[in-house]
Every structure is written in C-alpha cells, then in structure tokens.
Short mmCIF file of C-alpha atoms (C1' of nucleotides) in Angstrom, two decimals:
data_model
loop_
_atom_site.label_atom_id
_atom_site.label_comp_id
_atom_site.label_asym_id
_atom_site.label_seq_id
_atom_site.Cartn_x
_atom_site.Cartn_y
_atom_site.Cartn_z
CA MET A 1025 -53.64 -41.10 -70.02
CA ALA A 1026 -56.67 -40.40 -67.91
CA THR A 1027 -56.92 -42.29 -64.62
CA GLN A 1028 -59.77 -44.74 -64.66
CA ARG A 1029 -62.43 -44.50 -61.96
CA THR A 1030 -63.49 -47.64 -60.11
CA PRO A 1031 -67.20 -48.35 -60.22
CA ARG A 1032 -68.04 -47.51 -56.62
CA THR A 1033 -71.53 -48.78 -56.98
CA ASP A 1034 -70.45 -52.25 -58.09
CA PRO A 1035 -71.99 -54.53 -55.43
CA LEU A 1036 -68.95 -56.80 -55.44
CA THR A 1037 -66.59 -53.90 -54.82
CA LEU A 1038 -68.78 -52.66 -51.99
CA GLU A 1039 -68.81 -56.13 -50.47
CA VAL A 1040 -65.04 -56.44 -50.63
CA VAL A 1041 -64.66 -52.98 -49.11
CA GLU A 1042 -66.95 -54.09 -46.30
CA LEU A 1043 -64.90 -57.25 -45.78
CA ILE A 1044 -61.65 -55.31 -45.64
CA GLY A 1045 -63.23 -53.06 -43.05
CA THR A 1046 -64.12 -56.13 -41.00
CA VAL A 1047 -60.61 -57.53 -41.25
CA VAL A 1048 -59.16 -54.16 -40.22
CA ALA A 1049 -61.51 -53.95 -37.25
CA ARG A 1050 -60.70 -57.45 -36.07
CA TYR A 1051 -56.98 -56.91 -36.52
CA HIS A 1052 -57.12 -53.81 -34.36
CA GLU A 1053 -59.24 -55.35 -31.66
CA GLU A 1054 -56.89 -58.27 -31.32
CA TYR A 1055 -53.86 -56.00 -31.34
CA GLU A 1056 -55.30 -53.95 -28.49
CA GLU A 1057 -56.23 -57.10 -26.58
CA ALA A 1058 -52.75 -58.54 -26.98
CA ALA A 1059 -51.24 -55.27 -25.76
CA ALA A 1060 -53.65 -55.08 -22.82
CA GLU A 1061 -52.65 -58.59 -21.73
CA HIS A 1062 -49.23 -57.11 -21.10
CA ALA A 1063 -50.67 -53.96 -19.51
CA LEU A 1064 -49.64 -51.92 -22.55
CA THR A 1065 -51.61 -49.43 -24.59
CA GLY A 1066 -51.54 -49.67 -28.38
CA ALA A 1067 -49.06 -46.82 -28.70
CA GLN A 1068 -46.78 -48.31 -26.06
CA ALA A 1069 -46.87 -51.71 -27.75
CA LYS A 1070 -46.00 -50.19 -31.13
CA LEU A 1071 -43.11 -48.20 -29.71
CA LEU A 1072 -41.76 -51.18 -27.79
CA SER A 1073 -41.93 -53.37 -30.89
CA LEU A 1074 -40.07 -50.77 -32.94
CA LEU A 1075 -37.25 -50.69 -30.41
CA THR A 1076 -36.69 -54.45 -30.48
CA LEU A 1077 -35.03 -53.97 -33.87
CA GLU A 1078 -32.64 -51.21 -32.79
CA PRO A 1079 -32.35 -48.22 -30.44
CA LEU A 1080 -33.82 -45.09 -31.99
CA PRO A 1081 -33.66 -41.33 -31.35
CA MET A 1082 -36.85 -39.85 -29.94
CA ARG A 1083 -37.33 -37.85 -33.12
CA ARG A 1084 -37.11 -40.97 -35.25
CA LEU A 1085 -39.71 -42.70 -33.07
CA ALA A 1086 -42.12 -39.83 -33.62
CA GLN A 1087 -41.74 -40.23 -37.38
CA LYS A 1088 -42.34 -43.98 -37.19
CA LEU A 1089 -45.39 -43.53 -34.97
CA ARG A 1090 -46.62 -40.63 -37.08
CA CYS A 1091 -47.11 -38.35 -34.12
CA GLU A 1092 -45.47 -35.23 -32.69
CA PRO A 1093 -42.12 -35.62 -30.92
CA SER A 1094 -43.59 -34.17 -27.73
CA ASN A 1095 -45.87 -37.20 -27.43
CA VAL A 1096 -42.99 -39.66 -27.57
CA THR A 1097 -41.58 -38.15 -24.39
CA GLY A 1098 -44.62 -39.31 -22.40
CA ILE A 1099 -44.87 -42.75 -23.96
CA VAL A 1100 -41.19 -43.45 -23.34
CA ASP A 1101 -41.55 -41.99 -19.81
CA ARG A 1102 -44.21 -44.56 -18.98
CA LEU A 1103 -42.31 -47.47 -20.50
CA GLU A 1104 -39.14 -46.34 -18.74
CA ALA A 1105 -40.99 -46.14 -15.42
CA ARG A 1106 -41.82 -49.82 -15.87
CA GLY A 1107 -38.25 -50.68 -16.75
CA LEU A 1108 -39.09 -51.80 -20.30
CA VAL A 1109 -37.17 -49.04 -22.06
CA GLU A 1110 -34.22 -46.81 -21.21
CA ARG A 1111 -32.77 -43.56 -22.55
CA ARG A 1112 -29.13 -43.55 -23.65
CA PRO A 1113 -26.95 -40.67 -24.78
CA ASP A 1114 -25.92 -40.64 -28.42
CA PRO A 1115 -22.09 -40.49 -28.56
CA GLU A 1116 -22.26 -38.70 -31.90
CA ASP A 1117 -24.66 -35.91 -30.95
CA ARG A 1118 -25.22 -34.82 -27.38
CA ARG A 1119 -28.63 -33.37 -28.24
CA VAL A 1120 -29.95 -36.82 -29.15
CA LYS A 1121 -31.35 -39.42 -26.76
CA LEU A 1122 -31.58 -42.98 -27.93
CA ALA A 1123 -34.49 -45.05 -26.64
CA ALA A 1124 -33.57 -48.72 -26.23
CA VAL A 1125 -35.38 -51.81 -24.91
CA THR A 1126 -34.16 -53.36 -21.68
CA GLU A 1127 -33.92 -57.12 -21.20
CA GLU A 1128 -37.32 -57.06 -19.49
CA GLY A 1129 -38.70 -54.97 -22.33
CA ARG A 1130 -37.47 -57.53 -24.82
CA ARG A 1131 -39.20 -60.28 -22.86
CA VAL A 1132 -42.50 -58.41 -22.87
CA ALA A 1133 -42.14 -57.61 -26.58
CA ARG A 1134 -41.58 -61.29 -27.30
CA GLY A 1135 -44.74 -62.23 -25.43
CA LEU A 1136 -46.59 -59.53 -27.28
CA ARG A 1137 -45.40 -60.74 -30.66
CA ASP A 1138 -46.43 -64.31 -29.88
CA ALA A 1139 -49.89 -63.13 -28.91
CA LEU A 1140 -50.05 -61.13 -32.13
CA ASP A 1141 -48.99 -64.04 -34.27
CA PHE A 1142 -51.80 -65.95 -32.69
CA ALA A 1143 -54.14 -63.04 -33.37
CA ARG A 1144 -53.13 -63.04 -37.00
CA GLU A 1145 -53.71 -66.75 -37.23
CA PRO A 1146 -56.83 -66.49 -39.38
CA LEU A 1147 -54.32 -67.12 -42.15
CA ALA A 1148 -54.28 -70.65 -40.85
CA GLY A 1149 -57.42 -71.32 -42.82
CA LEU A 1150 -55.61 -70.78 -46.11
CA SER A 1151 -53.56 -73.21 -48.18
CA HIS A 1152 -50.12 -72.37 -49.50
CA GLU A 1153 -51.55 -71.52 -52.91
CA GLU A 1154 -54.20 -69.33 -51.36
CA ARG A 1155 -51.58 -67.46 -49.40
CA LEU A 1156 -49.71 -66.90 -52.63
CA SER A 1157 -52.86 -65.47 -54.25
CA LEU A 1158 -53.57 -63.29 -51.24
CA ARG A 1159 -50.03 -61.94 -51.25
CA ALA A 1160 -50.31 -61.04 -54.93
CA LEU A 1161 -53.67 -59.35 -54.45
CA LEU A 1162 -52.53 -57.36 -51.43
CA LEU A 1163 -49.42 -56.23 -53.26
CA ARG A 1164 -51.50 -55.00 -56.16
CA MET A 1165 -53.84 -53.18 -53.79
CA LEU A 1166 -50.97 -51.44 -52.04
CA ALA A 1167 -49.36 -50.48 -55.31
CA ALA A 1168 -52.47 -48.62 -56.41
CA MET B 1124 -59.89 -83.74 -33.97
CA ALA B 1125 -56.84 -81.74 -32.95
CA THR B 1126 -56.65 -78.20 -34.30
CA GLN B 1127 -53.81 -77.81 -36.72
CA ARG B 1128 -51.19 -75.13 -36.07
CA THR B 1129 -50.11 -72.80 -38.84
CA PRO B 1130 -46.39 -72.77 -39.47
CA ARG B 1131 -45.60 -69.33 -38.04
CA THR B 1132 -42.09 -69.44 -39.34
CA ASP B 1133 -43.17 -69.97 -42.95
CA PRO B 1134 -41.67 -66.95 -44.76
CA LEU B 1135 -44.71 -66.62 -47.00
CA THR B 1136 -47.07 -66.52 -44.04
CA LEU B 1137 -44.91 -63.91 -42.35
CA GLU B 1138 -44.87 -61.83 -45.51
CA VAL B 1139 -48.65 -61.97 -45.86
CA VAL B 1140 -49.05 -61.04 -42.21
CA GLU B 1141 -46.79 -58.08 -42.82
CA LEU B 1142 -48.84 -57.06 -45.86
CA ILE B 1143 -52.08 -57.26 -43.93
CA GLY B 1144 -50.53 -55.07 -41.27
CA THR B 1145 -49.63 -52.55 -43.97
CA VAL B 1146 -53.15 -52.57 -45.40
CA VAL B 1147 -54.59 -52.11 -41.92
CA ALA B 1148 -52.26 -49.19 -41.22
CA ARG B 1149 -53.06 -47.46 -44.47
CA TYR B 1150 -56.77 -48.02 -44.03
CA HIS B 1151 -56.66 -46.38 -40.63
CA GLU B 1152 -54.53 -43.45 -41.71
CA GLU B 1153 -56.87 -42.66 -44.55
CA TYR B 1154 -59.90 -43.04 -42.32
CA GLU B 1155 -58.49 -40.54 -39.82
CA GLU B 1156 -57.53 -38.18 -42.64
CA ALA B 1157 -61.00 -38.32 -44.14
CA ALA B 1158 -62.53 -37.64 -40.73
CA ALA B 1159 -60.11 -34.78 -40.05
CA GLU B 1160 -61.06 -33.14 -43.34
CA HIS B 1161 -64.51 -32.74 -41.83
CA ALA B 1162 -63.10 -31.67 -38.45
CA LEU B 1163 -64.18 -35.00 -36.93
CA THR B 1164 -62.24 -37.42 -34.75
CA GLY B 1165 -62.30 -41.12 -35.62
CA ALA B 1166 -64.82 -41.87 -32.88
CA GLN B 1167 -67.08 -39.03 -33.96
CA ALA B 1168 -66.94 -40.17 -37.59
CA LYS B 1169 -67.85 -43.74 -36.64
CA LEU B 1170 -70.76 -42.65 -34.49
CA LEU B 1171 -72.06 -40.27 -37.14
CA SER B 1172 -71.86 -43.00 -39.79
CA LEU B 1173 -73.76 -45.41 -37.57
CA LEU B 1174 -76.59 -42.94 -37.13
CA THR B 1175 -77.09 -42.42 -40.86
CA LEU B 1176 -78.76 -45.83 -40.94
CA GLU B 1177 -81.20 -45.20 -38.09
CA PRO B 1178 -81.52 -43.34 -34.77
CA LEU B 1179 -80.09 -45.37 -31.90
CA PRO B 1180 -80.30 -45.32 -28.09
CA MET B 1181 -77.10 -44.17 -26.37
CA ARG B 1182 -76.67 -47.63 -24.88
CA ARG B 1183 -76.84 -49.24 -28.29
CA LEU B 1184 -74.23 -46.83 -29.64
CA ALA B 1185 -71.86 -47.82 -26.86
CA GLN B 1186 -72.23 -51.46 -27.85
CA LYS B 1187 -71.58 -50.70 -31.51
CA LEU B 1188 -68.54 -48.58 -30.70
CA ARG B 1189 -67.32 -51.12 -28.13
CA CYS B 1190 -66.87 -48.56 -25.41
CA GLU B 1191 -68.52 -47.63 -22.11
CA PRO B 1192 -71.88 -45.79 -22.27
CA SER B 1193 -70.41 -42.87 -20.33
CA ASN B 1194 -68.11 -42.12 -23.27
CA VAL B 1195 -70.97 -41.87 -25.73
CA THR B 1196 -72.40 -38.96 -23.76
CA GLY B 1197 -69.36 -36.83 -24.54
CA ILE B 1198 -69.07 -37.82 -28.18
CA VAL B 1199 -72.75 -37.08 -28.82
CA ASP B 1200 -72.41 -33.84 -26.83
CA ARG B 1201 -69.70 -32.61 -29.18
CA LEU B 1202 -71.56 -33.64 -32.33
CA GLU B 1203 -74.75 -32.09 -30.99
CA ALA B 1204 -72.90 -28.84 -30.23
CA ARG B 1205 -71.99 -28.70 -33.93
CA GLY B 1206 -75.56 -29.43 -34.96
CA LEU B 1207 -74.72 -32.75 -36.61
CA VAL B 1208 -76.69 -34.93 -34.19
CA GLU B 1209 -79.67 -34.44 -31.90
CA ARG B 1210 -81.16 -36.29 -28.93
CA ARG B 1211 -84.80 -37.35 -29.14
CA PRO B 1212 -87.02 -38.89 -26.49
CA ASP B 1213 -88.06 -42.50 -27.02
CA PRO B 1214 -91.89 -42.63 -26.92
CA GLU B 1215 -91.76 -46.21 -25.66
CA ASP B 1216 -89.40 -45.71 -22.71
CA ARG B 1217 -88.82 -42.35 -21.10
CA ARG B 1218 -85.42 -43.42 -19.77
CA VAL B 1219 -84.09 -43.82 -23.31
CA LYS B 1220 -82.63 -41.08 -25.49
CA LEU B 1221 -82.37 -41.68 -29.20
CA ALA B 1222 -79.43 -40.11 -31.00
CA ALA B 1223 -80.28 -39.11 -34.58
CA VAL B 1224 -78.44 -37.31 -37.40
CA THR B 1225 -79.64 -33.88 -38.45
CA GLU B 1226 -79.83 -32.80 -42.08
CA GLU B 1227 -76.45 -31.12 -41.71
CA GLY B 1228 -75.08 -34.28 -40.08
CA ARG B 1229 -76.28 -36.33 -43.00
CA ARG B 1230 -74.52 -33.96 -45.38
CA VAL B 1231 -71.24 -34.28 -43.50
CA ALA B 1232 -71.62 -38.06 -43.30
CA ARG B 1233 -72.13 -38.19 -47.04
CA GLY B 1234 -68.95 -36.20 -47.65
CA LEU B 1235 -67.13 -38.46 -45.23
CA ARG B 1236 -68.32 -41.59 -46.99
CA ASP B 1237 -67.27 -40.26 -50.37
CA ALA B 1238 -63.81 -39.49 -49.01
CA LEU B 1239 -63.68 -42.98 -47.54
CA ASP B 1240 -64.71 -44.63 -50.76
CA PHE B 1241 -61.91 -42.75 -52.39
CA ALA B 1242 -59.55 -43.88 -49.65
CA ARG B 1243 -60.55 -47.47 -50.23
CA GLU B 1244 -59.95 -47.11 -53.91
CA PRO B 1245 -56.83 -49.27 -53.99
CA LEU B 1246 -59.35 -51.90 -55.06
CA ALA B 1247 -59.38 -50.02 -58.35
CA GLY B 1248 -56.22 -51.86 -59.31
CA LEU B 1249 -58.03 -55.21 -59.31
CA SER B 1250 -60.04 -56.85 -62.07
CA HIS B 1251 -63.48 -58.32 -61.47
CA GLU B 1252 -62.01 -61.81 -61.21
CA GLU B 1253 -59.40 -60.63 -58.75
CA ARG B 1254 -62.04 -58.99 -56.59
CA LEU B 1255 -63.91 -62.30 -56.59
CA SER B 1256 -60.77 -64.11 -55.44
CA LEU B 1257 -60.09 -61.51 -52.78
CA ARG B 1258 -63.63 -61.76 -51.46
CA ALA B 1259 -63.35 -65.53 -51.20
CA LEU B 1260 -59.99 -65.31 -49.42
CA LEU B 1261 -61.16 -62.67 -46.97
CA LEU B 1262 -64.28 -64.67 -46.19
CA ARG B 1263 -62.17 -67.73 -45.43
CA MET B 1264 -59.86 -65.68 -43.22
CA LEU B 1265 -62.75 -64.26 -41.24
CA ALA B 1266 -64.34 -67.66 -40.84
CA ALA B 1267 -61.24 -69.03 -39.16
"C1'" DT C 789 -29.46 -20.02 -36.55
"C1'" DA C 790 -31.20 -24.65 -36.65
"C1'" DT C 791 -32.15 -28.92 -34.32
"C1'" DT C 792 -33.25 -32.29 -30.28
"C1'" DG C 793 -35.79 -33.22 -26.65
"C1'" DT C 794 -38.68 -31.46 -23.14
"C1'" DT C 795 -42.31 -28.85 -20.73
"C1'" DA C 796 -46.81 -26.58 -20.51
"C1'" DT C 797 -51.37 -26.48 -22.13
"C1'" DA C 798 -55.63 -27.97 -23.94
"C1'" DC C 799 -58.70 -31.35 -26.12
"C1'" DT C 800 -60.48 -36.00 -26.98
"C1'" DC C 801 -61.11 -40.79 -25.85
"C1'" DT C 802 -61.09 -44.21 -22.39
"C1'" DA C 803 -62.73 -46.83 -18.03
"C1'" DT C 804 -64.65 -46.74 -13.29
"C1'" DA C 805 -67.79 -45.37 -9.89
"C1'" DA C 806 -71.58 -42.79 -8.18
"C1'" DC C 807 -75.79 -40.35 -9.20
"C1'" DT C 808 -80.93 -39.39 -11.47
"C1'" DA C 809 -84.91 -40.65 -13.52
"C1'" DT C 810 -87.42 -43.87 -15.02
"C1'" DA C 811 -89.14 -48.87 -15.30
"C1'" DT D 555 -84.60 -53.68 -7.79
"C1'" DA D 556 -82.96 -53.04 -12.24
"C1'" DT D 557 -81.98 -50.18 -16.32
"C1'" DA D 558 -80.73 -45.77 -19.27
"C1'" DG D 559 -78.23 -41.91 -19.32
"C1'" DT D 560 -75.35 -38.74 -17.02
"C1'" DT D 561 -71.70 -36.75 -14.10
"C1'" DA D 562 -67.22 -36.83 -11.83
"C1'" DT D 563 -62.71 -38.34 -11.96
"C1'" DA D 564 -58.40 -39.98 -13.57
"C1'" DG D 565 -55.15 -41.79 -17.12
"C1'" DA D 566 -53.52 -41.88 -21.81
"C1'" DG D 567 -52.81 -40.08 -26.56
"C1'" DT D 568 -52.81 -36.11 -29.45
"C1'" DA D 569 -51.29 -31.31 -31.33
"C1'" DT D 570 -49.43 -26.65 -30.54
"C1'" DA D 571 -46.29 -23.45 -28.70
"C1'" DA D 572 -42.42 -22.13 -26.00
"C1'" DC D 573 -38.06 -23.48 -23.85
"C1'" DA D 574 -33.02 -25.29 -22.72
"C1'" DA D 575 -29.09 -27.60 -24.46
"C1'" DT D 576 -26.38 -28.53 -28.27
"C1'" DA D 577 -24.99 -28.26 -33.11
#
DNA sequence: TATTGTTATACTCTATAACTATA
DNA sequence: TATAGTTATAGAGTATAACAATA
C-alpha cells in the first residue's frame, strides 16, 4: 500500500502547523523561564528532573538528554558544585558513576515542577471532554 | 471573579501535559535535524526563515529571536560568510543595517521549509474534521 | 578488547558592558 | 543625548578525539 501524502497546501493544515509551532514556542519559553527562576539552564533543569525518579549512570543520562556523554560531565559538575546532585559509585561496576539528586536538589526540582505545571496551565481553559479529545488527537499525531 | 484553578492532580490533565511535552520534544528534534541537514544551527535556521519574508534591521531580528542584538551580529556573520545572507544599508537611516537573504539563501530556506513540512507531517494522520477540532483546541489553549 | 567516564579542544549561542557612527 | 550595530568578554551547551580505569 502506498503511503498517502498530506496536502501541504491545505490552508487548514498550514494553520494548524502554525498553531503547533506557537504552542511549542510558548512551552519552551516558559520552561526556560521556570528554570531560570531557579538559576538553572534548560539542560540542567532537564537533567535534575530526570534524576528525581532514580539515580542514573552518566552514560544513561547522555542517552536521555540525547547528547554526548562528555557533555554530561560538565552539566553534572555544575549541579554538583551547587550541591543539587552528587556522584555515587556503582557497587556492581566500578567503571560506572551514578548521578543522584541530593535533598536540596529534590527541593529545587519540586519548585521547578510546580512552576512548570503552572506554565502548562493553558489546559485550564479546556473542559474534561475537550481534554479527552485533545488527548486522542495528540496520540494519533504521535502515532503517525 | 476569582480565577479558577485547574486540578493539577487530575490524571487526564497530567497525561495530556505529558503528551504535549512529547510533541514539543519531537517538534524540536525534527527542527534541529532539518536545520543540520543544511549545515545550519537552530538559530541560523530561524533567522534565515525570518528573512525570507522581508529584509530586517539587526535590531528587529534580535526582537524576533528574543535575544540580545549583539548575538545577531555573529549569527548574521556566519550566514553571510556562507553567502546565504547579506547586509544592506538602510537609505532612510545610515545607522541601520538591513539583513536580507541572497538567492542561495532563499534556496536553502526553501529546502529547509520542505524538510520542516515533512517533519510536521504527523498531521497527516488526522482527518479534516479532526484538524478542525485540533485547531479549535489549540486556539483555546493559547487564549488562556 | 570493549566500555565508562573524563579531559582537551573547538564552535556556537547567550548575556553584559563598552565602543562607533549616526541621529 | 539617544539609538543602531559592533566588539570584547565570559559562561554554557555541543560534538569530536584521545585518555585512564575497569570490565
């Protein structure tokens, strides 16, 4: 079966594409702002948030952040210098270092998440049914 | 009238927030990829795209890109070195320099836009009616 | 030999402050 | 004096390549 091509010139499609671009832009701006309120860069905020779930090897962090492992060294260095993250040995493999949030790091991450929830609050304007529709539409988009 | 608070703990809301985050992440990845295919950084791609509409003063570009004017100098420098952009004097004010795309720049921008349209193609999975719904929902979100 | 994390290097983006040429 | 663009500087993220310790 041949894959069907979307009509790129369809004005409605173009408008929706434009709107998605706007949502993406606003999402990013507010993410950066929220991070900056805690004196974090975007990359630092992402890494810190990842670690609130569980300690992770440096290598694993690089995969999650989609960057080279050498970069993670610096980001963790800076977070560690502020006492938000610490490096622990991995009992199972002495080559591995596990990055883990400290208590202070967890506090900052909590504040960050609250700010982000607020940033994402445009959803407030939608009813329960509308949220259901939006979920379905987003799922279909992502499945494409 | 008191502003109503969205229930942040509502599982559906959290799920939709998560989905939006996923869409945002994918959008950005594909934007960077598309730019990289033309040996452009994200900032360079944005600036180049802006200029395809009309030549703009450096100051104006900084506003559009939401960065300091001093940064625009470097980005335009690099694009100019590749012959994709040129600086023109403004006949009305000799302090102003207008950045404008060259023919070659326009060609690259066109290729970039095509790649982006392709990247945004997840919309292909939606019917006309679904695109209408999505537009309405996005508009309501952005209005919040 | 292969893998983990690090270091060294170089480039880009970023903001701040100081400078120049115009207005 | 105010504004437009630039330069100088410093910090952060990024990729590449080479390295030490461990597997």
